[in-house]
Amino acid sequence: MRYFVTFSYNGSRYHGWQIQPNGDSVQAQLQRALSLLLRSEIIVTGAGRTDAGVHARMMVAHFDYAAEIDGRQLAYKLNKLLPRDIAVSRVERVDDDLHARFSATSRMYRYYLHTAKDPFLSFTSYETHYPLDFNKMNEAARVLMEYSDFGAFCKSHADVKTTICHVTVAEWHQTSPTTWYFEIRANRFLRNMVRAVVGTLVDVGRGRVTLDDFRKIVEGKKRTEAGESMPAHALFLEDITY
């Protein structure tokens, strides 16, 4: 029987979602807790991979188990056992052919940015004091939806079979005089893609890259031509649809 676990986490102290030989991971914590509670070795498969320091308001993982599970009771016990920075919202039985990663139709990320010092945002938003033209940044963001090959924003030497992604949303939103977030939704994302896109859009906002330059960067498909990868602490995986 297959079960989906829906949960959230603060990624600050983890080496990303995936199990790593040199540090703790969210996947390792979840597998350890499930294996202890179900008294069986449980392997979980996540909807995607988040890098070290990246957060998730919504992550989904699946696991297989031979017996019927009370999802509400298991979610309760998981939250008692897991660290404070990982919270399970539900555990539910799904069709056996449903896959946390491959059955997902879209994923949505947000990158948070603030333009004035704020002690309450320092760990979850990127602080910048450069004057940014968000109108230009939104013009450039809309360009992303005209293309499907995002090799320019893929981490160098990443082990991927294709750099094709279908972006359906890419837009900056202002939430206060000093706070913004960039929202992007696609069927899949390349490693480091969102942080590289944001870094390049910030270059547009600072006047270092023109709209024509931005289009050429996308068309060139070379990571070396795009902007720097932004810090991980301001990136959130916000939503996954099936």
Short mmCIF file of C-alpha atoms in Angstrom, two decimals:
data_model
loop_
_atom_site.label_atom_id
_atom_site.label_comp_id
_atom_site.label_asym_id
_atom_site.label_seq_id
_atom_site.Cartn_x
_atom_site.Cartn_y
_atom_site.Cartn_z
CA MET A 1 0.00 0.00 0.00
CA ARG A 2 1.25 3.49 -0.84
CA TYR A 3 1.00 6.49 1.44
CA PHE A 4 1.65 10.19 0.87
CA VAL A 5 3.11 12.32 3.66
CA THR A 6 2.55 16.07 3.30
CA PHE A 7 4.80 18.20 5.50
CA SER A 8 6.78 21.42 5.83
CA TYR A 9 10.22 22.25 7.11
CA ASN A 10 12.69 24.96 7.92
CA GLY A 11 15.78 23.93 5.99
CA SER A 12 18.27 26.13 7.87
CA ARG A 13 20.12 23.34 9.64
CA TYR A 14 19.81 20.63 6.99
CA HIS A 15 21.99 19.68 4.06
CA GLY A 16 18.93 19.73 1.84
CA TRP A 17 16.13 17.22 1.38
CA GLN A 18 18.16 14.27 0.15
CA ILE A 19 20.20 12.00 2.40
CA GLN A 20 23.85 13.09 2.42
CA PRO A 21 26.95 11.28 3.69
CA ASN A 22 28.33 14.41 5.36
CA GLY A 23 25.37 15.90 7.18
CA ASP A 24 21.78 15.62 8.34
CA SER A 25 18.90 15.87 5.86
CA VAL A 26 15.12 16.16 5.99
CA GLN A 27 14.73 12.81 4.23
CA ALA A 28 16.92 11.10 6.85
CA GLN A 29 14.85 12.57 9.69
CA LEU A 30 11.55 11.50 8.13
CA GLN A 31 12.76 7.99 7.32
CA ARG A 32 14.16 7.55 10.82
CA ALA A 33 10.87 8.58 12.44
CA LEU A 34 8.68 6.47 10.16
CA SER A 35 10.89 3.41 10.56
CA LEU A 36 10.76 3.73 14.35
CA LEU A 37 6.98 4.19 14.50
CA LEU A 38 6.13 1.50 11.95
CA ARG A 39 8.82 -0.90 13.20
CA SER A 40 10.05 -1.52 9.69
CA GLU A 41 12.69 -0.01 7.43
CA ILE A 42 10.86 2.75 5.55
CA ILE A 43 12.27 4.46 2.45
CA VAL A 44 10.61 7.69 1.40
CA THR A 45 10.66 9.26 -2.07
CA GLY A 46 10.25 13.03 -2.20
CA ALA A 47 8.51 15.20 -4.76
CA GLY A 48 11.83 16.88 -5.49
CA ARG A 49 15.13 17.93 -4.02
CA THR A 50 15.72 21.15 -2.14
CA ASP A 51 19.29 22.34 -1.62
CA ALA A 52 20.95 22.97 1.72
CA GLY A 53 19.25 25.82 3.55
CA VAL A 54 16.13 25.89 1.34
CA HIS A 55 12.75 25.69 3.08
CA ALA A 56 9.44 24.06 2.16
CA ARG A 57 5.97 25.15 3.20
CA MET A 58 4.73 22.11 1.33
CA MET A 59 6.67 18.97 0.53
CA VAL A 60 5.25 15.57 -0.35
CA ALA A 61 6.92 12.18 -0.02
CA HIS A 62 5.59 8.67 -0.50
CA PHE A 63 6.39 5.35 1.13
CA ASP A 64 5.07 1.80 0.84
CA TYR A 65 3.81 -0.26 3.76
CA ALA A 66 2.11 -3.63 3.83
CA ALA A 67 -0.61 -2.85 6.37
CA GLU A 68 -3.44 -0.34 6.73
CA ILE A 69 -2.37 2.85 8.54
CA ASP A 70 -4.41 5.35 10.53
CA GLY A 71 -3.09 8.49 8.82
CA ARG A 72 -4.25 10.96 11.46
CA GLN A 73 -2.70 8.97 14.26
CA LEU A 74 0.58 8.50 12.40
CA ALA A 75 0.79 12.22 11.58
CA TYR A 76 0.25 13.00 15.28
CA LYS A 77 2.99 10.59 16.36
CA LEU A 78 5.39 11.86 13.67
CA ASN A 79 5.01 15.42 14.92
CA LYS A 80 5.81 14.25 18.45
CA LEU A 81 8.94 12.48 17.26
CA LEU A 82 10.30 14.77 14.54
CA PRO A 83 12.37 17.88 15.33
CA ARG A 84 10.55 21.20 15.71
CA ASP A 85 11.67 22.36 12.29
CA ILE A 86 9.75 19.57 10.47
CA ALA A 87 5.95 19.45 10.70
CA VAL A 88 3.65 16.83 9.17
CA SER A 89 0.19 18.03 8.11
CA ARG A 90 -1.24 14.72 6.91
CA VAL A 91 -0.59 11.10 6.00
CA GLU A 92 -2.99 9.55 3.50
CA ARG A 93 -3.44 6.36 1.50
CA VAL A 94 -3.15 6.88 -2.27
CA ASP A 95 -3.32 4.71 -5.37
CA ASP A 96 -0.34 2.39 -5.65
CA ASP A 97 0.75 3.91 -8.96
CA LEU A 98 0.81 7.49 -7.64
CA HIS A 99 4.39 8.77 -7.31
CA ALA A 100 5.38 11.76 -5.18
CA ARG A 101 7.84 12.97 -7.82
CA PHE A 102 6.68 11.73 -11.20
CA SER A 103 2.95 12.22 -10.66
CA ALA A 104 3.37 15.90 -9.74
CA THR A 105 2.10 18.20 -12.49
CA SER A 106 3.60 21.44 -11.17
CA ARG A 107 5.70 22.93 -8.39
CA MET A 108 5.75 26.50 -7.16
CA TYR A 109 8.63 28.34 -5.48
CA ARG A 110 8.88 31.78 -3.94
CA TYR A 111 12.05 33.77 -3.32
CA TYR A 112 11.68 36.44 -0.63
CA LEU A 113 13.52 39.77 -0.66
CA HIS A 114 13.48 42.86 1.56
CA THR A 115 15.03 46.28 1.00
CA ALA A 116 15.35 47.52 4.61
CA LYS A 117 16.98 45.90 7.61
CA ASP A 118 14.49 43.74 9.49
CA PRO A 119 15.55 41.43 12.35
CA PHE A 120 12.50 39.20 11.82
CA LEU A 121 13.25 38.52 8.15
CA SER A 122 16.99 37.97 8.26
CA PHE A 123 16.74 34.16 8.24
CA THR A 124 14.00 33.76 5.63
CA SER A 125 14.44 36.66 3.21
CA TYR A 126 17.32 38.20 1.28
CA GLU A 127 18.27 41.71 2.38
CA THR A 128 19.43 44.10 -0.33
CA HIS A 129 19.91 47.85 -0.37
CA TYR A 130 20.47 48.26 -4.10
CA PRO A 131 17.78 50.31 -5.85
CA LEU A 132 15.82 47.75 -7.89
CA ASP A 133 13.49 48.41 -10.82
CA PHE A 134 10.82 45.77 -10.19
CA ASN A 135 8.88 46.79 -13.30
CA LYS A 136 11.90 45.88 -15.43
CA MET A 137 12.37 42.71 -13.41
CA ASN A 138 8.78 41.70 -14.15
CA GLU A 139 9.25 42.43 -17.85
CA ALA A 140 12.26 40.12 -17.83
CA ALA A 141 10.38 37.49 -15.79
CA ARG A 142 7.66 37.33 -18.44
CA VAL A 143 10.33 36.46 -21.01
CA LEU A 144 10.84 33.14 -19.20
CA MET A 145 7.41 31.94 -20.30
CA GLU A 146 8.41 32.31 -23.95
CA TYR A 147 11.09 29.62 -23.64
CA SER A 148 11.37 26.01 -22.52
CA ASP A 149 15.14 25.36 -22.38
CA PHE A 150 16.66 26.76 -19.21
CA GLY A 151 20.21 25.49 -19.48
CA ALA A 152 21.40 29.01 -18.63
CA PHE A 153 20.07 28.57 -15.10
CA CYS A 154 21.11 24.97 -14.46
CA LYS A 155 23.96 24.29 -12.06
CA SER A 156 27.14 23.42 -13.96
CA HIS A 157 27.82 19.70 -14.35
CA ALA A 158 24.38 18.83 -12.97
CA ASP A 159 23.36 15.26 -13.75
CA VAL A 160 20.21 15.99 -15.79
CA LYS A 161 18.96 14.36 -18.98
CA THR A 162 17.21 17.49 -20.20
CA THR A 163 17.08 21.19 -19.36
CA ILE A 164 13.53 21.55 -20.70
CA CYS A 165 10.97 23.01 -18.26
CA HIS A 166 7.56 24.56 -18.85
CA VAL A 167 7.20 27.75 -16.81
CA THR A 168 3.59 28.96 -16.38
CA VAL A 169 4.04 31.69 -13.75
CA ALA A 170 6.97 34.07 -13.19
CA GLU A 171 6.26 37.32 -11.39
CA TRP A 172 7.43 39.65 -8.61
CA HIS A 173 4.86 40.63 -5.96
CA GLN A 174 5.16 43.49 -3.46
CA THR A 175 3.78 42.76 0.02
CA SER A 176 4.83 45.96 1.82
CA PRO A 177 6.90 49.08 1.05
CA THR A 178 10.07 47.05 1.71
CA THR A 179 9.17 43.39 1.05
CA TRP A 180 8.79 41.43 -2.17
CA TYR A 181 8.73 37.87 -3.37
CA PHE A 182 9.32 36.26 -6.74
CA GLU A 183 6.87 33.48 -7.60
CA ILE A 184 7.62 30.89 -10.25
CA ARG A 185 5.65 27.79 -11.19
CA ALA A 186 6.70 25.06 -13.62
CA ASN A 187 6.24 21.37 -14.28
CA ARG A 188 9.81 20.77 -13.08
CA PHE A 189 12.89 22.70 -11.99
CA LEU A 190 16.58 22.23 -12.62
CA ARG A 191 19.08 22.17 -9.80
CA ASN A 192 19.76 25.72 -8.59
CA MET A 193 17.40 27.08 -11.28
CA VAL A 194 15.25 29.41 -9.19
CA ARG A 195 18.17 31.00 -7.36
CA ALA A 196 20.00 31.55 -10.66
CA VAL A 197 16.89 33.07 -12.27
CA VAL A 198 16.44 35.43 -9.32
CA GLY A 199 20.10 36.42 -9.40
CA THR A 200 19.82 37.32 -13.07
CA LEU A 201 16.56 39.22 -12.54
CA VAL A 202 18.22 41.22 -9.75
CA ASP A 203 20.93 42.15 -12.25
CA VAL A 204 18.15 43.42 -14.53
CA GLY A 205 16.70 45.42 -11.64
CA ARG A 206 20.08 46.98 -10.91
CA GLY A 207 20.54 47.99 -14.54
CA ARG A 208 23.47 45.63 -15.08
CA VAL A 209 21.55 43.47 -17.59
CA THR A 210 19.13 44.83 -20.21
CA LEU A 211 15.99 43.06 -21.33
CA ASP A 212 17.72 42.19 -24.61
CA ASP A 213 20.68 40.85 -22.65
CA PHE A 214 18.33 38.76 -20.50
CA ARG A 215 16.75 37.22 -23.57
CA LYS A 216 20.19 36.44 -25.02
CA ILE A 217 21.20 34.81 -21.73
CA VAL A 218 18.19 32.48 -21.89
CA GLU A 219 18.80 31.70 -25.55
CA GLY A 220 22.53 31.15 -24.96
CA LYS A 221 21.87 28.31 -22.48
CA LYS A 222 25.22 28.90 -20.75
CA ARG A 223 25.29 29.09 -16.98
CA THR A 224 28.37 31.30 -17.08
CA GLU A 225 26.39 34.08 -18.79
CA ALA A 226 23.60 34.24 -16.20
CA GLY A 227 23.71 35.98 -12.83
CA GLU A 228 24.96 34.66 -9.53
CA SER A 229 22.98 32.10 -7.57
CA MET A 230 21.15 33.84 -4.73
CA PRO A 231 21.50 32.66 -1.10
CA ALA A 232 19.41 29.62 -0.21
CA HIS A 233 17.82 30.88 3.01
CA ALA A 234 15.24 33.05 1.19
CA LEU A 235 13.89 30.27 -1.07
CA PHE A 236 10.73 28.33 -0.27
CA LEU A 237 9.06 25.44 -2.02
CA GLU A 238 5.47 26.62 -1.58
CA ASP A 239 3.16 24.26 -3.44
CA ILE A 240 2.98 20.98 -5.38
CA THR A 241 0.02 19.93 -7.50
CA TYR A 242 -0.99 16.43 -8.63
#
